[in-house]
Coordinates of C-alpha atoms in Angstrom, one line a residue:
M1217 CA -27.1 11.3 -15.7
R1218 CA -27.2 7.8 -13.7
N1219 CA -26.6 5.0 -15.7
R1220 CA -29.3 3.1 -16.1
R1221 CA -29.4 -0.3 -14.0
P1222 CA -28.7 -4.0 -16.5
N1223 CA -31.9 -6.4 -16.8
R1224 CA -30.9 -9.0 -14.5
N1225 CA -34.0 -10.9 -14.9
S1226 CA -32.8 -11.7 -19.1
T1227 CA -29.5 -12.9 -20.2
P1228 CA -29.2 -10.5 -23.1
V1229 CA -26.7 -11.4 -26.3
V1230 CA -23.3 -10.2 -26.4
P1231 CA -22.8 -8.1 -28.7
A1232 CA -20.0 -9.1 -31.4
A1233 CA -17.9 -5.7 -30.9
S1234 CA -17.9 -6.8 -26.8
L1235 CA -15.5 -8.9 -25.6
C1236 CA -16.1 -11.5 -22.3
A1237 CA -13.0 -11.7 -20.1
I1238 CA -12.4 -14.5 -17.5
Y1239 CA -10.8 -13.5 -13.9
T1240 CA -9.0 -15.8 -11.8
R1241 CA -7.4 -15.2 -8.3
Q1242 CA -5.7 -17.7 -6.1
S1243 CA -3.8 -16.8 -2.7
R1244 CA -0.6 -18.9 -3.6
T1245 CA 1.8 -18.8 -6.3
R1246 CA 2.6 -22.7 -6.9
Y1247 CA 5.5 -24.2 -9.7
G1248 CA 5.7 -27.4 -11.5
Q1249 CA 2.0 -28.3 -10.9
L1250 CA -1.5 -27.0 -12.5
S1251 CA -2.1 -23.7 -11.0
S1252 CA -5.7 -22.9 -9.3
C1253 CA -5.7 -19.9 -11.4
E1254 CA -5.3 -22.4 -14.7
A1255 CA -8.3 -25.0 -13.1
Q1256 CA -10.7 -21.8 -13.2
R1257 CA -9.6 -20.2 -16.2
A1258 CA -10.0 -23.8 -18.2
I1259 CA -13.5 -24.3 -16.5
C1260 CA -15.2 -20.3 -17.0
T1261 CA -13.3 -21.2 -20.9
E1262 CA -15.9 -23.8 -20.9
M1263 CA -18.8 -21.4 -19.8
V1264 CA -17.7 -19.4 -22.5
H1265 CA -18.0 -21.8 -25.2
E1266 CA -21.4 -23.1 -24.2
F1267 CA -22.4 -19.9 -24.4
D1268 CA -20.9 -18.7 -27.9
W1269 CA -19.5 -16.0 -26.0
N1270 CA -16.5 -13.6 -27.6
L1271 CA -13.5 -14.2 -25.2
S1272 CA -10.9 -11.3 -24.4
A1273 CA -7.4 -12.4 -26.2
E1274 CA -6.3 -10.9 -22.5
S1275 CA -5.6 -12.8 -19.5
F1276 CA -6.6 -11.3 -15.7
D1277 CA -4.9 -13.4 -13.4
D1278 CA -3.5 -12.5 -10.1
S1279 CA -1.3 -15.3 -8.7
G1280 CA -0.2 -15.0 -5.0
E1281 CA -2.3 -12.3 -4.1
P1282 CA -4.7 -11.8 -1.5
S1283 CA -7.9 -10.9 -1.5
E1284 CA -8.1 -8.4 1.6
S1285 CA -7.4 -5.5 -1.0
L1286 CA -8.8 -4.3 -4.6
D1287 CA -4.8 -3.4 -5.3
R1288 CA -4.2 -6.3 -7.5
P1289 CA -2.1 -5.6 -10.8
G1290 CA -5.3 -8.8 -12.4
L1291 CA -7.9 -6.8 -11.0
Q1292 CA -6.5 -3.0 -11.9
R1293 CA -6.3 -4.1 -15.1
L1294 CA -9.4 -5.6 -15.7
I1295 CA -11.0 -2.3 -14.3
T1296 CA -9.5 -0.2 -16.8
A1297 CA -10.4 -2.5 -19.4
I1298 CA -13.8 -1.8 -18.1
E1299 CA -13.6 1.6 -17.9
S1300 CA -12.3 1.9 -21.3
G1301 CA -15.1 -0.3 -23.0
Q1302 CA -13.4 -3.3 -23.6
V1303 CA -15.5 -5.5 -21.8
C1304 CA -19.2 -6.1 -21.1
R1305 CA -19.4 -9.3 -19.1
V1306 CA -16.5 -10.7 -16.3
I1307 CA -16.3 -14.4 -15.5
V1308 CA -15.6 -15.8 -12.6
Y1309 CA -15.3 -19.3 -11.2
S1310 CA -16.5 -18.2 -7.6
I1311 CA -17.2 -14.7 -6.1
D1312 CA -14.6 -15.2 -3.5
R1313 CA -12.3 -14.7 -6.1
L1314 CA -13.1 -11.5 -6.8
T1315 CA -13.0 -10.3 -3.2
R1316 CA -13.5 -11.7 -0.2
K1317 CA -15.0 -8.4 1.7
L1318 CA -18.3 -7.3 1.7
S1319 CA -17.1 -3.5 1.2
D1320 CA -15.4 -4.5 -1.8
L1321 CA -17.6 -6.3 -3.4
H1322 CA -19.9 -3.8 -3.0
Q1323 CA -17.4 -1.3 -4.8
L1324 CA -17.2 -3.7 -7.5
S1325 CA -20.5 -4.1 -7.9
S1326 CA -21.1 -0.2 -8.1
L1327 CA -18.5 -0.4 -11.0
F1328 CA -20.1 -3.2 -12.8
E1329 CA -23.4 -1.4 -12.6
R1330 CA -22.1 2.0 -13.8
Y1331 CA -20.6 -0.1 -16.7
N1332 CA -23.4 -2.4 -17.5
V1333 CA -21.2 -4.9 -17.4
L1334 CA -23.1 -8.2 -16.0
V1335 CA -20.9 -11.0 -14.1
S1336 CA -21.3 -14.3 -14.6
V1337 CA -20.3 -16.8 -12.0
V1338 CA -19.7 -20.7 -12.6
T1339 CA -20.6 -21.8 -9.3
D1340 CA -23.7 -19.7 -9.1
P1341 CA -25.6 -19.6 -12.3
R1342 CA -28.3 -17.4 -11.0
F1343 CA -25.7 -14.6 -9.5
G1344 CA -27.4 -11.2 -9.4
E1345 CA -30.5 -12.1 -11.4
T1346 CA -33.3 -12.2 -8.6
A1347 CA -33.6 -9.7 -4.9
A1348 CA -32.8 -13.7 -3.1
A1349 CA -30.0 -13.5 -5.8
R1350 CA -28.7 -10.8 -4.4
L1351 CA -29.3 -11.2 -0.6
M1352 CA -28.1 -14.3 -1.3
T1353 CA -24.5 -13.2 -2.9
N1354 CA -24.5 -10.6 0.4
I1355 CA -24.5 -13.5 2.9
V1356 CA -22.2 -15.5 1.2
A1357 CA -19.6 -12.4 0.8
A1358 CA -20.4 -11.6 4.3
A1359 CA -19.9 -15.4 5.8
S1360 CA -16.7 -15.9 3.8
E1361 CA -15.4 -12.1 5.2
F1362 CA -16.1 -13.7 8.6
Q1363 CA -14.5 -17.2 7.5
Q1364 CA -11.4 -14.9 6.6
D1365 CA -11.7 -12.8 10.3
I1366 CA -11.8 -16.1 12.7
T1367 CA -9.0 -17.5 10.3
R1368 CA -6.5 -14.4 11.1
E1369 CA -7.6 -14.5 14.9
R1370 CA -6.9 -18.3 15.5
M1371 CA -3.2 -18.1 13.2
A1372 CA -2.8 -14.3 15.7
D1373 CA -3.9 -17.2 18.6
V1374 CA -1.3 -20.1 17.7
R1375 CA 1.8 -18.2 16.6
A1376 CA 1.3 -16.0 20.2
A1377 CA 1.3 -19.9 21.9
L1378 CA 4.1 -20.9 19.8
K1379 CA 6.1 -17.8 20.9
R1380 CA 5.3 -18.6 24.8
K1381 CA 6.7 -21.9 24.0
G1382 CA 9.5 -20.4 22.5
R1383 CA 9.7 -21.8 19.3
R1384 CA 9.6 -19.9 16.1
V1385 CA 6.6 -18.6 14.0
A1386 CA 7.6 -17.6 11.0
G1387 CA 10.1 -14.8 9.3
R1388 CA 13.2 -15.1 7.5
V1389 CA 16.2 -17.1 8.9
P1390 CA 18.6 -15.3 10.4
F1391 CA 22.3 -15.6 9.2
G1392 CA 24.2 -18.3 11.5
F1393 CA 20.9 -20.6 11.7
T1394 CA 19.3 -23.3 9.5
T1395 CA 16.1 -24.8 10.2
D1396 CA 15.1 -28.6 10.8
P1397 CA 12.7 -29.6 7.4
T1398 CA 10.5 -31.6 10.0
T1399 CA 9.9 -28.7 13.4
K1400 CA 11.1 -25.6 10.8
Q1401 CA 13.0 -24.7 14.4
S1402 CA 16.0 -22.7 14.3
I1403 CA 19.0 -24.7 14.1
V1404 CA 22.5 -23.5 14.6
Q1405 CA 24.9 -23.7 11.5
S1406 CA 28.2 -24.1 12.9
S1407 CA 30.8 -22.5 10.1
A1408 CA 28.2 -18.8 10.1
A1409 CA 27.9 -19.2 13.9
V1410 CA 31.5 -18.6 13.8
T1411 CA 31.7 -15.4 12.0
V1412 CA 29.0 -14.2 14.2
H1413 CA 30.6 -14.5 17.2
Q1414 CA 33.6 -13.1 16.1
M1415 CA 31.4 -9.9 14.8
F1416 CA 30.0 -9.8 19.0
Q1417 CA 33.6 -9.9 19.9
F1418 CA 34.5 -7.2 17.4
A1419 CA 31.5 -5.2 19.0
I1420 CA 32.5 -5.3 22.6
T1421 CA 35.8 -3.9 21.7
G1422 CA 34.3 -1.1 20.5
K1423 CA 34.4 -1.1 16.9
Y1424 CA 31.7 0.2 14.7
P1425 CA 29.3 -1.1 12.2
R1426 CA 31.2 -0.3 9.4
E1427 CA 34.6 -1.2 10.6
I1428 CA 32.9 -4.9 11.5
A1429 CA 32.0 -4.9 7.5
D1430 CA 35.4 -3.9 5.8
A1431 CA 37.5 -6.4 8.5
A1432 CA 34.9 -9.5 7.2
N1433 CA 35.3 -8.3 3.9
A1434 CA 38.7 -8.5 4.1
A1435 CA 38.1 -11.6 5.5
G1436 CA 36.0 -12.9 2.8
W1437 CA 34.1 -14.0 5.3
K1438 CA 30.7 -15.4 3.2
N1439 CA 27.4 -13.7 4.0
Q1440 CA 23.8 -15.2 4.1
N1441 CA 23.7 -15.8 0.0
G1442 CA 27.1 -17.4 0.5
V1443 CA 29.3 -14.9 -1.2
A1444 CA 32.3 -13.4 0.3
G1445 CA 33.1 -10.0 0.2
R1446 CA 29.4 -8.2 0.3
W1447 CA 29.2 -7.3 3.6
T1448 CA 27.7 -3.7 4.7
A1449 CA 27.2 -1.7 7.8
R1450 CA 23.5 -1.8 7.8
Q1451 CA 23.7 -5.9 7.5
I1452 CA 26.4 -5.9 10.6
L1453 CA 24.1 -3.4 12.3
K1454 CA 20.9 -5.8 12.3
I1455 CA 23.2 -9.3 13.0
L1456 CA 24.4 -7.3 16.1
S1457 CA 20.3 -6.4 16.9
N1458 CA 19.2 -9.8 17.0
P1459 CA 18.1 -11.3 20.0
A1460 CA 18.0 -14.6 18.2
Y1461 CA 21.4 -14.8 18.7
A1462 CA 21.0 -14.5 22.7
R1463 CA 18.2 -17.4 22.6
S1464 CA 15.7 -14.6 22.6
I1465 CA 12.6 -14.3 20.1
R1466 CA 10.6 -11.0 19.7
N1467 CA 7.3 -11.1 21.0
G1468 CA 5.8 -7.1 19.8
Q1469 CA 7.7 -4.7 22.2
G1470 CA 9.3 -7.2 24.4
M1471 CA 11.3 -10.8 24.4
L1472 CA 10.0 -14.3 25.2
P1473 CA 13.3 -17.0 25.6
G1474 CA 13.3 -19.2 23.1
N1475 CA 13.7 -23.3 23.0
H1476 CA 16.4 -23.0 20.6
S1477 CA 20.4 -22.9 21.0
A1478 CA 22.5 -19.0 21.9
I1479 CA 25.2 -18.3 19.6
V1480 CA 26.5 -15.6 22.1
S1481 CA 25.9 -15.2 25.6
N1482 CA 23.1 -12.6 26.6
T1483 CA 25.4 -11.1 28.6
V1484 CA 27.2 -10.0 25.5
F1485 CA 24.5 -9.5 23.7
E1486 CA 23.2 -6.7 26.3
Q1487 CA 26.7 -5.0 26.2
V1488 CA 26.5 -5.2 22.2
R1489 CA 23.5 -3.4 22.4
S1490 CA 23.9 -1.1 25.5
L1491 CA 26.9 0.4 23.2
I1492 CA 25.1 1.0 19.7
R1493 CA 21.8 2.3 22.0
N1494 CA 24.7 5.1 23.2
R1495 CA 26.3 6.2 20.3
R1496 CA 22.5 7.3 19.0
S1497 CA 21.8 11.0 18.9
R1498 CA 18.3 10.6 18.0
I1499 CA 15.3 8.2 19.4
P1500 CA 15.5 5.8 16.6
G1501 CA 12.9 6.2 13.5
R1502 CA 12.9 9.3 11.9
A1503 CA 10.8 11.5 13.1
K1504 CA 8.3 13.8 10.6
P1505 CA 8.5 17.7 11.3
A1506 CA 4.3 18.8 12.0
I1507 CA 4.0 19.9 8.3
E1508 CA 1.2 22.4 6.9
W1509 CA 0.1 21.7 3.3
P1510 CA -2.3 24.8 2.1
L1511 CA -3.6 23.3 -0.5
R1512 CA -4.5 19.7 0.7
G1513 CA -8.1 18.9 0.3
I1514 CA -8.6 21.1 -2.9
L1515 CA -6.0 20.4 -4.8
K1516 CA -7.2 17.5 -7.9
C1517 CA -5.4 15.8 -10.1
G1518 CA -6.4 16.8 -13.8
Q1519 CA -5.9 13.5 -15.1
C1520 CA -8.4 11.6 -12.5
Q1521 CA -10.1 14.3 -11.1
R1522 CA -9.4 12.8 -7.4
L1523 CA -7.4 14.8 -4.8
M1524 CA -4.0 15.0 -5.0
T1525 CA -2.2 14.1 -1.3
G1526 CA 1.0 15.9 0.8
R1527 CA 4.0 13.7 0.5
L1528 CA 7.7 14.0 2.2
S1529 CA 10.6 12.9 1.0
G1530 CA 13.6 13.2 3.4
Y1531 CA 17.4 12.7 3.4
K1532 CA 19.5 12.6 6.3
N1533 CA 17.9 16.2 8.1
R1534 CA 16.3 17.7 5.3
Y1535 CA 12.9 17.1 3.9
Y1536 CA 11.0 17.8 0.7
R1537 CA 7.1 18.6 0.4
Y1538 CA 5.2 18.1 -2.4
Y1539 CA 1.6 16.2 -3.7
R1540 CA 0.8 13.5 -5.9
C1541 CA -1.8 11.6 -7.4
G1542 CA -2.0 8.9 -4.4
S1543 CA -5.5 8.0 -4.4
H1544 CA -6.9 4.9 -5.0
A1545 CA -10.6 6.4 -4.9
G1546 CA -13.1 4.0 -7.2
G1547 CA -11.2 0.9 -7.3
R1548 CA -8.3 2.7 -9.9
A1549 CA -4.4 2.7 -8.9
P1550 CA -3.1 6.5 -8.8
C1551 CA -2.0 8.4 -12.0
Q1552 CA 1.6 7.6 -12.5
S1553 CA 4.3 10.4 -12.5
V1554 CA 1.7 13.2 -11.2
S1555 CA 3.4 15.1 -8.5
I1556 CA 5.0 19.1 -8.3
P1557 CA 6.8 20.5 -5.6
A1558 CA 4.9 21.8 -3.0
F1559 CA 5.9 25.3 -2.6
E1560 CA 6.2 25.4 -6.4
I1561 CA 2.3 25.1 -6.8
E1562 CA 1.4 27.2 -3.1
E1563 CA 3.4 29.7 -4.8
Y1564 CA 1.9 30.0 -7.9
V1565 CA -1.0 29.8 -6.5
R1566 CA -0.9 32.8 -4.4
L1567 CA 0.8 35.3 -6.8
Q1568 CA -2.2 34.3 -9.3
I1569 CA -4.4 35.2 -6.2
S1570 CA -3.6 38.9 -6.0
A1571 CA -4.9 39.7 -9.3
E1572 CA -7.9 37.5 -8.7
C1573 CA -8.4 39.2 -5.7
H1574 CA -8.6 42.5 -7.4
R1575 CA -11.7 41.4 -10.0
Q1576 CA -13.4 39.9 -6.5
G1577 CA -14.0 43.7 -5.4
Q1578 CA -12.0 46.3 -3.6
Q1579 CA -12.9 44.3 0.2
L1580 CA -11.1 41.3 -0.6
A1581 CA -7.8 43.0 -2.0
M1582 CA -7.4 45.3 0.7
Q1583 CA -7.8 42.3 2.9
W1584 CA -5.3 40.0 0.5
V1585 CA -2.4 42.9 0.3
S1586 CA -2.1 43.3 4.0
L1587 CA -1.1 39.7 4.6
D1588 CA 2.2 38.8 4.7
E1589 CA 3.3 35.5 2.0
F1590 CA 3.0 33.4 5.3
Q1591 CA -0.3 34.4 6.0
Q1592 CA -1.1 34.7 2.4
T1593 CA -0.2 30.9 1.8
K1594 CA -1.8 29.7 4.9
S1595 CA -4.8 31.2 3.7
L1596 CA -5.7 29.4 0.4
K1597 CA -7.4 26.9 1.4
H1598 CA -10.0 29.5 3.3
I1599 CA -11.1 31.0 -0.1
L1600 CA -9.9 28.4 -3.0
E1601 CA -12.4 26.4 -4.0
E1602 CA -10.8 24.0 -5.8
V1603 CA -7.4 23.7 -7.5
V1604 CA -6.6 21.3 -10.4
Y1605 CA -3.3 20.7 -11.5
H1606 CA -3.2 19.6 -15.4
S1607 CA 0.2 17.3 -15.7
N1608 CA -0.4 16.8 -19.3
E1609 CA -0.5 20.3 -20.5
G1610 CA 1.6 21.9 -17.0
T1611 CA -0.8 24.0 -16.2
I1612 CA -2.9 24.9 -13.0
S1613 CA -6.4 25.8 -12.8
F1614 CA -8.2 27.3 -9.5
T1615 CA -11.8 28.3 -8.6
V1616 CA -12.0 31.3 -5.7
F1617 CA -14.9 31.0 -3.8
A1618 CA -17.7 33.6 -4.8
D1619 CA -18.0 34.9 -1.2
A1620 CA -14.0 34.9 -0.5
A1621 CA -14.5 38.2 1.4
S1622 CA -16.2 37.1 4.7
R1623 CA -13.9 33.8 4.9
L1624 CA -10.9 35.7 4.6
I1625 CA -12.0 37.4 7.6
V1626 CA -11.9 34.5 10.1
P1627 CA -8.5 33.2 9.7
L1628 CA -7.4 37.1 9.9
N1629 CA -7.7 37.0 13.8
S1630 CA -6.0 33.9 14.4
I1631 CA -2.8 34.1 11.9
S1632 CA -0.2 35.4 14.2

């Protein structure tokens, strides 16, 4: 049954048992001064007092959270409160505090309508009350998304222009450098530069990053945090692979000359990089093997009824398959700690299918028995309509297609 659409042409009286929630968001976190979230909350609270609404004691604030995604802590807590019936009205300063993306606005609007939650916007008191108001809301949301995209493109153009001039754009300052307070450009830090230069000299002589880290710790060299004796092989390798020390800056897959001073010569840097490259036993980056997921697309989480996804976890050259609840459908975060090893659930379902095939009929049973274990596992998605993993109860339920016999004939000819 569909939820009844709330009457937008009148302002219903909020029941005493229902609460209003104020949601605030700011893109950047500021300390030591009045934040945007605090200012938004103060203005929204005035509206609450003006209409004598009941305000929730819980704060739904997202400080330092961008609007590109709905995966924000404060917003997710608000969605949870709405779904549990604790909130009947959401109050925001402006609609772009909820989101700047038109698709996300439609998703939130559907959620609010499904749970009969009203939305009050301080800067737009007639938000959603008429067809014209709803049209204007969509126009404003589209314009906001357009402005965000244009700003992103302009920032990318500015960064590209700065890189072409050899200037530092952003990011963490490498060890051995500091930045000019005015221009934010890299400046060599003499004491740390000596350490970096010595590391490259060690690397040229053939020392491994682990050996260089041990030597640095024995000598008491301070790292970027100013702590002595805390160097690791990974930190050393990161320094030896950074082209900034040879007066270069990364530009995508290539390099551009920088306008800062070099700590080591380009010849030394290329020699060290060549040594590191020749030691590699495989291409950088973990190459994940081709993996099949027999239950992908049919395995659901018993708590939220959303599809579970297949994931890989690896250590060294070994990989482990498992299914977990990882869907963000409906604007909700995935269920916490809901996962199960892939082999365990696939093997359980495969064994249970044998008895089910006999109940379905002799034809399906004969077909199923004629397959080996690998072929049976690969055929699960052809005969299973749905598999549900109930993590709370530790049980698994499944449904077999009524025409499973005819479905199983197709893969028999293609499985080798």
